[in-house]
Coordinates of C-alpha atoms and ligand atoms in Angstrom, one line a residue:
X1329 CA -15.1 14.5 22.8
X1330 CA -16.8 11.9 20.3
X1331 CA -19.0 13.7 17.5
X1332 CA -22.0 12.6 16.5
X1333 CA -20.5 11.7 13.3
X1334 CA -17.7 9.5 15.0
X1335 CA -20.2 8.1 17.4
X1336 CA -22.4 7.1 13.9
X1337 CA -19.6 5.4 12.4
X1338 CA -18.9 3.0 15.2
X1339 CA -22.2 2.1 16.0
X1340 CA -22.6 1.3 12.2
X1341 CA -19.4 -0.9 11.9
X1342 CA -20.3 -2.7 15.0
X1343 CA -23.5 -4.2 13.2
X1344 CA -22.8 -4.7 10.1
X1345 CA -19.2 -5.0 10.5
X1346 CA -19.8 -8.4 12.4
X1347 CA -21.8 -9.7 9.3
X1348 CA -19.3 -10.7 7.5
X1349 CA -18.2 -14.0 7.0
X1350 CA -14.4 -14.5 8.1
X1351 CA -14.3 -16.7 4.8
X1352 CA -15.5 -13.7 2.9
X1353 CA -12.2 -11.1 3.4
X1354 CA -8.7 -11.8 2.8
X1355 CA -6.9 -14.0 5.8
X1356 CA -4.1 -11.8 6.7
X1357 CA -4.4 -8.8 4.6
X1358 CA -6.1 -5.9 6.1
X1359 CA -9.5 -5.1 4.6
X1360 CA -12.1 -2.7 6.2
X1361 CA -14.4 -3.7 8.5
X1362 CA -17.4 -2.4 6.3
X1363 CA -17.3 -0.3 3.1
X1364 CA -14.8 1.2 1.3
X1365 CA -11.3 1.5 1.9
X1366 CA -8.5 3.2 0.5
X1367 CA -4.8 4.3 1.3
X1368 CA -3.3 3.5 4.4
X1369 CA -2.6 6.0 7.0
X1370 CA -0.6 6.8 10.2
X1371 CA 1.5 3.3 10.5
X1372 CA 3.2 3.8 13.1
X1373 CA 5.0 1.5 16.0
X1374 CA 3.2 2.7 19.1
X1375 CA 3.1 1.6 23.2
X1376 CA 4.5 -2.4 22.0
X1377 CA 2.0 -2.6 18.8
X1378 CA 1.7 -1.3 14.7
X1379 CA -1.3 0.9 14.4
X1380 CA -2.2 1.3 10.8
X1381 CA -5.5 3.5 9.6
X1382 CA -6.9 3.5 6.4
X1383 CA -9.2 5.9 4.2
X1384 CA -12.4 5.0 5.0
X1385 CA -16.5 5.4 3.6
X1386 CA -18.1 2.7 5.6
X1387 CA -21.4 3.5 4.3
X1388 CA -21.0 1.8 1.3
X1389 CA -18.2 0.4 -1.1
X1390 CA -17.6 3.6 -2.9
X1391 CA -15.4 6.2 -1.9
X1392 CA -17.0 9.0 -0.2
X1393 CA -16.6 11.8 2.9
X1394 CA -13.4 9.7 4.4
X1395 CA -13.4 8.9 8.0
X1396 CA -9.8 6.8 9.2
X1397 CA -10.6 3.8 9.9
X1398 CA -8.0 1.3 12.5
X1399 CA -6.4 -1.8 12.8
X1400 CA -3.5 -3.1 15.2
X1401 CA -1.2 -5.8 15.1
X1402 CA 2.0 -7.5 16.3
X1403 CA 3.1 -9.2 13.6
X1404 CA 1.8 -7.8 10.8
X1405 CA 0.0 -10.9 9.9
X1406 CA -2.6 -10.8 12.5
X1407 CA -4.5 -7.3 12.6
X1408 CA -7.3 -6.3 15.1
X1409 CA -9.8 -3.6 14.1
X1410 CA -10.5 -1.1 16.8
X1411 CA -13.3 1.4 16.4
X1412 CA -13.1 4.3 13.8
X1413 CA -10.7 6.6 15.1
X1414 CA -11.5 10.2 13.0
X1415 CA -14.9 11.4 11.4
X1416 CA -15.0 14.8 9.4
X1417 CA -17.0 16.2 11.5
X1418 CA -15.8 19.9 12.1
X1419 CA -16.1 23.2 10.0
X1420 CA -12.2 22.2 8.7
X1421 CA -13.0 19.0 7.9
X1422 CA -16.4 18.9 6.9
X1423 CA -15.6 17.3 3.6
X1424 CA -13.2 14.6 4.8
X1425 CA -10.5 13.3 7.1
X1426 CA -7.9 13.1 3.9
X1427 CA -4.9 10.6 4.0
X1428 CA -1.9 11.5 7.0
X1429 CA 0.3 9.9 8.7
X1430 CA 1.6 9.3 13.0
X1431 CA 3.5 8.7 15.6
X1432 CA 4.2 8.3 19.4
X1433 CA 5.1 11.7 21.4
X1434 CA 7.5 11.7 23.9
X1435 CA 4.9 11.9 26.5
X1436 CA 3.1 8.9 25.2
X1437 CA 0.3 10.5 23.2
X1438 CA 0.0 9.3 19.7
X1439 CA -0.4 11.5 17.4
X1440 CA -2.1 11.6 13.9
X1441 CA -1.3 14.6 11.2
X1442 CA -3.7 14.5 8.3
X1443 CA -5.1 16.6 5.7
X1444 CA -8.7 18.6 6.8
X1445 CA -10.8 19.3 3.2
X1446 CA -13.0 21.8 3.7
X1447 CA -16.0 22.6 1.0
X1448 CA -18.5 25.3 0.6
X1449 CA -20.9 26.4 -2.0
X1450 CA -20.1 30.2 -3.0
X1451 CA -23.4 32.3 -3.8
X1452 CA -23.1 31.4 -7.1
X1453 CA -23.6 27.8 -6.8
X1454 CA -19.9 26.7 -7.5
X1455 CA -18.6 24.7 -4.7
X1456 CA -15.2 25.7 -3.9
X1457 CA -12.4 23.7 -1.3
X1458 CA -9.7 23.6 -0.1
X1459 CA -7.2 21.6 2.0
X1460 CA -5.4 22.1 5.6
X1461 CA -3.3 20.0 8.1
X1462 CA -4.9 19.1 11.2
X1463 CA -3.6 16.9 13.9
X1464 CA -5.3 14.6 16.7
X1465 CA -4.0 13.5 19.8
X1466 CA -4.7 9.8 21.4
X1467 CA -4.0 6.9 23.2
X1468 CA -4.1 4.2 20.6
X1469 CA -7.9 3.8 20.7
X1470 CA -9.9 7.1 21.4
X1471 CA -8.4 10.6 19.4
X1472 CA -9.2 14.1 19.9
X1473 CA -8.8 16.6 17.0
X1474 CA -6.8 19.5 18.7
X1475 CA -8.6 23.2 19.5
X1476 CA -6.4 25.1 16.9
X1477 CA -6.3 23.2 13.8
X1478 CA -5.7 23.6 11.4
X1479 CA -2.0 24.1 11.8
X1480 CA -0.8 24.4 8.2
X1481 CA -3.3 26.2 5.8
X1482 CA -2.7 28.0 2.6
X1483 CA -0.8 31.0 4.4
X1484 CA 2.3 28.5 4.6
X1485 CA 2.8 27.3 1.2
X1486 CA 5.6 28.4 -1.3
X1487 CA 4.9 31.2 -3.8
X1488 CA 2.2 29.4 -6.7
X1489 CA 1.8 26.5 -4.2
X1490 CA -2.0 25.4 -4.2
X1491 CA -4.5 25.8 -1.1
X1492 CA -6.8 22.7 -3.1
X1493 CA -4.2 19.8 -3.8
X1494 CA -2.2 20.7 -0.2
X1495 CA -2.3 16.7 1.0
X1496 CA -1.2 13.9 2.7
X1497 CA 1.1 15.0 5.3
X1498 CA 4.0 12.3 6.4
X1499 CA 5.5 12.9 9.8
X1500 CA 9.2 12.1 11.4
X1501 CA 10.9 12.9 14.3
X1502 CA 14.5 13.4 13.7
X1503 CA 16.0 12.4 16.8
X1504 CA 19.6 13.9 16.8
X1505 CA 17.9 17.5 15.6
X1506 CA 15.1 17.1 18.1
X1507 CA 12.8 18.2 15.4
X1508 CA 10.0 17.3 13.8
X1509 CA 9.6 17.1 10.2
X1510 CA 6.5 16.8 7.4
X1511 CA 6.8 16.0 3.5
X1512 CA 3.3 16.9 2.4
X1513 CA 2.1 16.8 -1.5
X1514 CA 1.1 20.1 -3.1
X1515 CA 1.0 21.5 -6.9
X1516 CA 3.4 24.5 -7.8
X1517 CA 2.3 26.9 -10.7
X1518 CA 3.0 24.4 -13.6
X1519 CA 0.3 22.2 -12.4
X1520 CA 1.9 19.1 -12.0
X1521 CA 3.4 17.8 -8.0
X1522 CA 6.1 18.4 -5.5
X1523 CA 7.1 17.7 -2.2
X1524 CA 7.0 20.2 0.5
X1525 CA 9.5 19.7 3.4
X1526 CA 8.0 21.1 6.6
X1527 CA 9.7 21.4 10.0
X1528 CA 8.2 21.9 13.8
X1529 CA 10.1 21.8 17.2
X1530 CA 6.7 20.7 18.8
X1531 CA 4.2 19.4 16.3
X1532 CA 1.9 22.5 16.5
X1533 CA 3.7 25.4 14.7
X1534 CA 5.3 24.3 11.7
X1535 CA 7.5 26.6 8.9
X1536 CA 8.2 25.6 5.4
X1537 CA 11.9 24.4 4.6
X1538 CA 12.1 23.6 1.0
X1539 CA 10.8 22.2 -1.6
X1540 CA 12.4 19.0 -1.7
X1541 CA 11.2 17.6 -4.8
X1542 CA 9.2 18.5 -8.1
X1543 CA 7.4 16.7 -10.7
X1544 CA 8.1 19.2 -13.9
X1545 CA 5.8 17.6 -15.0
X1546 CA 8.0 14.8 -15.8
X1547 CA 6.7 12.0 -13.7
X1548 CA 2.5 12.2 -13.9
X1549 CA 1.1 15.6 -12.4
X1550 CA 0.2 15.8 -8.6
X1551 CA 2.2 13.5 -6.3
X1552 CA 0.0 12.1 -3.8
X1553 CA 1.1 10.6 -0.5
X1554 CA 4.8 11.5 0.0
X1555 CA 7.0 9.4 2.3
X1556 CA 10.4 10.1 2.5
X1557 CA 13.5 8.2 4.7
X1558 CA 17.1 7.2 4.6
X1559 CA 17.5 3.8 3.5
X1560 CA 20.6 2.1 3.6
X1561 CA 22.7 5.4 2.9
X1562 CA 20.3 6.6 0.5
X1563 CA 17.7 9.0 0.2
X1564 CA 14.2 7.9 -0.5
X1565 CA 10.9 9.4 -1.8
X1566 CA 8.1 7.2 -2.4
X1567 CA 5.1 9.0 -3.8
X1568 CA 2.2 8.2 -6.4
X1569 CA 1.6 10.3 -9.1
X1570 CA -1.6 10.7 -10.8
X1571 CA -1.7 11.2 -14.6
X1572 CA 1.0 9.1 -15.2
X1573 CA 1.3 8.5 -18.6
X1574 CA 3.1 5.0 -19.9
X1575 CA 6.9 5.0 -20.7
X1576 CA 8.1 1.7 -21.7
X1577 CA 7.5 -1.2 -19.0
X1578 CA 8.4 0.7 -16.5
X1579 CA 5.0 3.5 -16.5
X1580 CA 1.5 2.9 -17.1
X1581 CA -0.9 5.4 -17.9
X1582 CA -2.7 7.1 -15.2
X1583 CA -1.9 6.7 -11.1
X1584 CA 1.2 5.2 -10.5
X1585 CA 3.9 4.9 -7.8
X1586 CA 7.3 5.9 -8.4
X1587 CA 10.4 5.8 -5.4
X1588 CA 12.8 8.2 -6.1
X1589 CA 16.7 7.3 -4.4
X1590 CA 18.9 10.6 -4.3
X1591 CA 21.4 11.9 -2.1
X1592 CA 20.1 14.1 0.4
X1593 CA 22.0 17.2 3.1
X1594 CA 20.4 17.3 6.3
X1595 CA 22.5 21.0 6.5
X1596 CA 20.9 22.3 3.6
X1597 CA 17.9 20.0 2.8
X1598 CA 18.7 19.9 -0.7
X1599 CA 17.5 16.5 -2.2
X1600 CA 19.5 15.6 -5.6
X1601 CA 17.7 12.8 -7.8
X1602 CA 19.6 9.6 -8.9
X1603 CA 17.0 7.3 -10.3
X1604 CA 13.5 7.1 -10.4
X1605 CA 11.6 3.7 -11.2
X1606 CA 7.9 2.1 -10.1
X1607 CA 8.1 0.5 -7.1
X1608 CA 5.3 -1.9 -7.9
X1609 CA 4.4 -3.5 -11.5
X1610 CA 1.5 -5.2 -10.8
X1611 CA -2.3 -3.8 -11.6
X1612 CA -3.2 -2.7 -8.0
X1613 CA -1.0 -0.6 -5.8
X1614 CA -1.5 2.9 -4.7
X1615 CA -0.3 5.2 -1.7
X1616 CA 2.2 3.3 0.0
X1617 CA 3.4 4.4 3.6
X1618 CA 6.1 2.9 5.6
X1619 CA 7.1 2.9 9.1
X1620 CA 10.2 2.3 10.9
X1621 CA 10.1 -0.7 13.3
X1622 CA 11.9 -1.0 16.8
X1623 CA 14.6 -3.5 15.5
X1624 CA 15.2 -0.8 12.4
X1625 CA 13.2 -2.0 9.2
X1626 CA 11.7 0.1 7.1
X1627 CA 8.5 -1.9 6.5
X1628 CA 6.4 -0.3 3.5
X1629 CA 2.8 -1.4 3.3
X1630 CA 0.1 -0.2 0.3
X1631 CA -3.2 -0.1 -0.8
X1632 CA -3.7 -2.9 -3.4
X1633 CA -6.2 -1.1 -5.5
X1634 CA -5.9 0.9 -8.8
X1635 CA -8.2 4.2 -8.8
X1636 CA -8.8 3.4 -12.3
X1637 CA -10.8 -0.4 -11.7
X1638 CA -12.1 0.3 -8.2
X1639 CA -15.9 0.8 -9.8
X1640 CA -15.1 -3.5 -10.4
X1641 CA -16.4 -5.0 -7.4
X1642 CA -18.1 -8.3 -7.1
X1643 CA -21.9 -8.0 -7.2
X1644 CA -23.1 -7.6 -3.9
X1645 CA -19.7 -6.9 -1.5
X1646 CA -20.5 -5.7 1.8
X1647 CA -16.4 -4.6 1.8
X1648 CA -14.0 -3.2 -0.9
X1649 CA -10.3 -2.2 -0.8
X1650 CA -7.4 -4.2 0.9
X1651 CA -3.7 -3.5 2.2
X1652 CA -0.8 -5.3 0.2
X1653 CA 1.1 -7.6 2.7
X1654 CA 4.0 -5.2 4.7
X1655 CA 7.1 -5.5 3.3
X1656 CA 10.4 -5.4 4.3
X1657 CA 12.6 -2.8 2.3
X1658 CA 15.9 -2.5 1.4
X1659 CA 18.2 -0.8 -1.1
X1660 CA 20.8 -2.7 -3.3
X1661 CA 22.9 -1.9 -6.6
X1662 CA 20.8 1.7 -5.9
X1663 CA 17.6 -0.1 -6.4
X1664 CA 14.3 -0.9 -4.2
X1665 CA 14.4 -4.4 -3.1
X1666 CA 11.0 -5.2 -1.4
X1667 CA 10.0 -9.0 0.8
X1668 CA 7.3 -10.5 2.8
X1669 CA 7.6 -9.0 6.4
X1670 CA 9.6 -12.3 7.8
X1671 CA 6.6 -12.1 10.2
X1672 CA 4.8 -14.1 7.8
X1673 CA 7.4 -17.6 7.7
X1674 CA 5.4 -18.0 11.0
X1675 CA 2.4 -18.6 9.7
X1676 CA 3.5 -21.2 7.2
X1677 CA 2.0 -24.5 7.6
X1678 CA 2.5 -28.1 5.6
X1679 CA 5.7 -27.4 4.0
X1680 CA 5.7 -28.9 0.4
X1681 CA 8.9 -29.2 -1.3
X1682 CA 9.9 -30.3 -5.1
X1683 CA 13.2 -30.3 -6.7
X1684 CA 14.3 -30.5 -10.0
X1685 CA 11.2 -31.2 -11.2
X1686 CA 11.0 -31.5 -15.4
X1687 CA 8.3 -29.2 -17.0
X1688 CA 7.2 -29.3 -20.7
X1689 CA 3.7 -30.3 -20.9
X1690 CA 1.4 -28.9 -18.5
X1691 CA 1.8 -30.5 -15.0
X1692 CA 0.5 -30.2 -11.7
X1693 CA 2.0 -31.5 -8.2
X1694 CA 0.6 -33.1 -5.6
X1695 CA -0.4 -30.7 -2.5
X1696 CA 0.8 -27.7 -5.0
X1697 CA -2.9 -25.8 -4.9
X1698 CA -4.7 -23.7 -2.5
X1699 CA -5.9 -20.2 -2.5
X1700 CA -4.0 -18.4 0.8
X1701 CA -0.4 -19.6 0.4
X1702 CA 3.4 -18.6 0.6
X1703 CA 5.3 -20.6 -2.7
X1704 CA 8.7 -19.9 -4.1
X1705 CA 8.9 -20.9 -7.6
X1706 CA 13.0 -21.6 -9.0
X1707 CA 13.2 -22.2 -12.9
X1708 CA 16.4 -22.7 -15.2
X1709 CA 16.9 -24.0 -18.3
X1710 CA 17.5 -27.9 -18.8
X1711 CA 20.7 -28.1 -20.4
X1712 CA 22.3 -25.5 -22.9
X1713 CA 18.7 -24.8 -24.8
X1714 CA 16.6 -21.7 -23.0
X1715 CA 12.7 -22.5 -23.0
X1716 CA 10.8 -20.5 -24.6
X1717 CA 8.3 -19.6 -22.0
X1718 CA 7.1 -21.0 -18.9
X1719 CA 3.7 -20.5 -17.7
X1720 CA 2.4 -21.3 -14.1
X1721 CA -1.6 -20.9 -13.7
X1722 CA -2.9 -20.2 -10.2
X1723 CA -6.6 -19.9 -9.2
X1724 CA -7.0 -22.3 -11.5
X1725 CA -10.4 -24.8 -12.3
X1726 CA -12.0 -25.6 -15.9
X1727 CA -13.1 -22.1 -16.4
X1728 CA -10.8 -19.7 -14.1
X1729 CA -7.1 -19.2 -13.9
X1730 CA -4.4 -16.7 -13.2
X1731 CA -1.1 -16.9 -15.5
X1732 CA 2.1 -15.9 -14.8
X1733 CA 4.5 -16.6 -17.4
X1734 CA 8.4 -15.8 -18.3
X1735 CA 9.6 -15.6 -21.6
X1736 CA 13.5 -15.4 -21.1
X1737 CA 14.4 -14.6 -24.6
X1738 CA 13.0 -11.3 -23.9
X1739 CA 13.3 -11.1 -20.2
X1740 CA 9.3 -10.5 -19.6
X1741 CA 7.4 -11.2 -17.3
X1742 CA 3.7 -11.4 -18.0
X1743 CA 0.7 -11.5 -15.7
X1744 CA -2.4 -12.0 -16.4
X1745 CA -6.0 -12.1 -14.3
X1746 CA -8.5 -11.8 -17.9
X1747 CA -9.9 -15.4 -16.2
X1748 CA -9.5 -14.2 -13.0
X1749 CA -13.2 -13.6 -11.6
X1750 CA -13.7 -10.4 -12.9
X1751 CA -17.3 -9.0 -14.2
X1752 CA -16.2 -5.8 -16.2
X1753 CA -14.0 -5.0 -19.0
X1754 CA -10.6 -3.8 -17.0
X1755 CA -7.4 -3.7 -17.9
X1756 CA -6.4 -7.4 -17.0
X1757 CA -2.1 -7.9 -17.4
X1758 CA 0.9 -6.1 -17.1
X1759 CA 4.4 -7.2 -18.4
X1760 CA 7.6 -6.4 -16.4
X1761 CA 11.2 -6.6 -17.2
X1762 CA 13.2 -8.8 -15.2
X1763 CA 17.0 -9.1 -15.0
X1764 CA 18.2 -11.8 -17.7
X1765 CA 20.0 -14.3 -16.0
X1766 CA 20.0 -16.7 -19.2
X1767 CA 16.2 -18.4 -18.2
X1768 CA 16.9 -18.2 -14.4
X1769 CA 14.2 -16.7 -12.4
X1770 CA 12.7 -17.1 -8.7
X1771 CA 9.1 -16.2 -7.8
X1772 CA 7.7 -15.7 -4.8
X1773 CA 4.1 -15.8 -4.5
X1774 CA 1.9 -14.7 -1.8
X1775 CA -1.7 -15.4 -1.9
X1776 CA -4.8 -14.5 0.2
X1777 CA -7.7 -15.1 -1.7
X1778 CA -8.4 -12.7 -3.3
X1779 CA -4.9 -11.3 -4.2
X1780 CA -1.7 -12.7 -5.9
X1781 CA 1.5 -10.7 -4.9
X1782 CA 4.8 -11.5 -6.8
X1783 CA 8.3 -11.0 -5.3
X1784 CA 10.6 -11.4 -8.4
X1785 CA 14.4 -12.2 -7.9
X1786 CA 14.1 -12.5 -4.3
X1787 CA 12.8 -8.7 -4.3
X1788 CA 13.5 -7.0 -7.4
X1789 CA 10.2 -6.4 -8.5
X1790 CA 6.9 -6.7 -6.9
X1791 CA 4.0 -7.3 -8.8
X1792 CA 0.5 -6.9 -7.1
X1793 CA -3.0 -7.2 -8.2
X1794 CA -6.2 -8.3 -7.0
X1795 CA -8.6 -11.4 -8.1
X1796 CA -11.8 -12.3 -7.6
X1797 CA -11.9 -15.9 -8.9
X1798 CA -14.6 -17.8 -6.7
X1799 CA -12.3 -19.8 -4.0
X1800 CA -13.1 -23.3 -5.3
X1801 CA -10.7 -22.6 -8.0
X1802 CA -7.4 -23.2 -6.5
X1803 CA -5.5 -25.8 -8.5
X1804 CA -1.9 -24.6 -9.8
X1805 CA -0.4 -26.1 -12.8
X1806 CA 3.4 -25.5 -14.2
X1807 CA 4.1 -25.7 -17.9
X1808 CA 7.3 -24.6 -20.3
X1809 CA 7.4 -24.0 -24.2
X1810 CA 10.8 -26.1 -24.4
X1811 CA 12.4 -28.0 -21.7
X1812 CA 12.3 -26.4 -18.1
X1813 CA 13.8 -27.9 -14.6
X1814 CA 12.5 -25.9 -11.6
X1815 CA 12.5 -26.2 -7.2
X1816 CA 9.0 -25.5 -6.0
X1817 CA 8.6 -24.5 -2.2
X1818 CA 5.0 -24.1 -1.0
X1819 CA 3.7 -23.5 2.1
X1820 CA 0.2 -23.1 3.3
X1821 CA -0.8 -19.4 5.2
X1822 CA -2.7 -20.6 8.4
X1823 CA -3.7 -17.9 10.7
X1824 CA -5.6 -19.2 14.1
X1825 CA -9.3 -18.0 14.4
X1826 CA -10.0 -15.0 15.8
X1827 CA -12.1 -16.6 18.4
X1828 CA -9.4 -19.1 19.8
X1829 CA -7.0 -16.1 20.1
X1830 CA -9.1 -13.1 21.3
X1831 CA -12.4 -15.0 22.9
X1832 CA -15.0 -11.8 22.9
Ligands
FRU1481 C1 -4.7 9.0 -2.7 C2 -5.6 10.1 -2.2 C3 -4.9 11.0 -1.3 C4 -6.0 11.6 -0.5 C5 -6.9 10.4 -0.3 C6 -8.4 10.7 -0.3 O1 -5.3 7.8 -3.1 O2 -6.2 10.7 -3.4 O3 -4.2 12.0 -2.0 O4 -5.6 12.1 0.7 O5 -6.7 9.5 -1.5 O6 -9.1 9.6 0.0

């Protein structure tokens, strides 16, 4: 049955959703179709496609009441939005369809788990909440939110677990157990996160296991948005604190994401910690969810946003809030190692190629510009004498540019948008670490845009952020402090129209 609410919402995105200029979103990163967007929800592989939902406040480009909102795709390159898929439109709900997670049944229902936040005012004018686990079942397009939700309320937590920050529910089905299992995010008596582990043999009664992680209020306070999966022979939890506070290069201040690798007894459940780094160093990433594809990948994908500058949007956008591309995941030497979905070498077009190019004074390249592009950058030093920096500038006209620049005495890696388009004072670069390799480095760098992602080392660190330089600026220049050689490899992103593809 379709609520008023959900019937609202659809109507709403089909007319104003088709007002937007193709040229006005990102090309192959998923943006809403109206309004506001934030983490992604329920990826999952299901009937022969991806469905991915995303927090969504259509209504404007604020957060607000949250709604899911839906794309599909193939490819991961080339997403189609279907019609909103949940509304809060129920007494357990009523404040929002919070962030969840979903899968394909074995009967061929899909189903989506998500956190219900309910509100009320109590006589005295304070509004209380709190926040449930609901599911929905579907068939990729249409969902109905099932009779007895919600299935996990208050009544199931630990001792001094808490019924208002009880989110963000991530589903699995482990297939040798035939069970099915739920990390959700909740805050213990000391106020700061852990991970609840939750089983169910059918999806609809579900009894607390363990706790399988706490903050201690070590890592931020509440951890938002739990994943958690085997990875190459190690245990993984992804989740993104809030209250971070800086430590080094490694932290910033306030929400951050952090993957956690440990080892991990399916007997017992007992998760033991081995390392815990960021898993992105750019300025926007939040709330990353992966799913497992057919062929085995553990594709991750996030939102590439920070809380902290979302009120900086360009005067007058109709949308706000995109997906990072999905990336392919892997663990080496204990660490996250995160690429492009291969998906995306498909999509490269006009193949420009430079080798051993000299670099000292600024330079550009012929063909080397553009604004939605896939270009591999290989420096080293020329001859026994490291550079002292090298600096390549993207986005780039007389008055805009984005900088990335390596300084290899110190290993850092700096990026910088302060030219990038932006209207309000927010925080504009970051610096990562990189592994010294004597003034060697490799940079990948996807952009769509209005984004710049950076796959360090072919995956050691990612670096994410957003831009909103106007698109006219797309030169790229190359420049080094000292003497530099580097390769470049560049490669236009060229999706078909939607029209040719899917004629309407
Ligand atoms: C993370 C988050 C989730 C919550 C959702 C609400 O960004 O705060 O914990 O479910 O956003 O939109």
């Amino acid at each position: 049955m379709s609520s008023k609410s959900l019937q609202q919402a659809r109507n709403y995105e089909k007319i104003y959703g088709g007002k937007i200029g193709e040229e006005e979103r990102p090309l192959f990163h998923v943006s809403p179709k109206i309004g506001w967007m934030n983490d992604p929800n329920g990826f999952s592989w299901y009937q022969g496609e991806y469905h991915l939902f995303y927090q969504y406040h259509l209504f404007n480009t604020s957060w607000g009441p949250m709604y899911w909102g839906h794309v599909r795709t193939k490819d991961f390159v080339q997403w189609e939005w279907l019609p909103t898929a949940l509304a809060p439109d129920t007494e357990y709900d009523n404040a929002g369809c919070f962030s969840g997670s979903a899968m394909e049944l074995p009967d061929g229902r899909h189903m989506l788990m998500y956190t219900g936040v309910q509100e009320w005012k109590r006589e005295d004018g304070y509004t209380e909440s709190r926040q449930v686990q609901c599911v929905a079942f579907g068939d990729g397009a249409d969902y109905e939110k099932y009779e007895k939700n919600p299935i996990l309320t208050q009544a199931d937590l630990p001792e001094g677990g808490s019924a208002e920050d009880f989110r963000d529910p991530k589903i699995w089905r482990d297939e040798k157990e035939n069970r099915y299992y739920a990390v959700i995010g909740n805050r213990p008596a000391d106020g700061s996160g852990s991970i609840l582990l939750f089983s169910s043999e059918d999806t609809l009664h579900w009894e607390f296991v363990t706790v399988l992680d706490n903050c201690k209020n070590q890592y931020g306070k509440m951890w938002e948005c739990p994943d958690f999966f085997i990875l190459d022979n190690v245990a993984v939890i992804l989740t993104s604190p809030q209250e971070m506070r800086a430590r080094g290069m490694e932290f910033h201040n306030g929400n951050g994401t952090i993957y956690i690798t440990g080892n991990y007894d399916p007997e017992t459940h007992r998760f033991d910690r081995t390392e815990v780094r960021a898993i992105d160093y750019g300025l926007d990433f939040y709330a990353p969810q992966t799913v497992l594809t057919p062929d085995g990948r553990r594709i991750m994908i996030g939102w590439m946003q920070s809380w902290e500058t979302s009120h900086s949007q360009p005067h007058g956008s109709k949308w706000f809030g995109m997906m990072t591309i999905p990336r392919e995941l892997h663990i080496i030497n204990g660490r996250l190692i995160q690429n492009p979905v291969r998906e995306l070498e498909r999509y490269r077009s006009e193949p420009v190629l430079y080798r051993d190019v000299d670099v000292r004074e600024r330079i550009q390249l012929p063909q080397v510009c553009g604004r939605s592009l896939d270009m591999t950058v290989r420096v080293r030093p020329a001859g026994e004498k490291l550079y002292e920096n090298f600096t390549i500038k993207v986005a780039k006209d007389t008055e805009n540019y984005t900088a990335i620049s390596y300084t290899p005495g110190s290993s850092i890696l700096r990026f910088d948008r302060s030219n990038s388009g932006f209207r309000h004072d927010i925080i504009a670069s970051r610096e990562v670490l990189v592994r010294n390799q004597s003034g060697e480095l490799s940079l990948r760098i996807i952009m769509d845009r209005f984004s710049v992602e950076i796959f360090a080392n072919n995956g050691e660190q990612a670096i994410s952020s957003t831009i909103y330089t106007p698109q006219d600026a797309a030169s790229i220049s190359f420049e080094a402090n000292g003497m530099a050689i580097m390769d470049v490899e560049k490669y236009d992103i060229v999706i078909p129209r939607k029209q040719d593809t899917n004629p309407e």
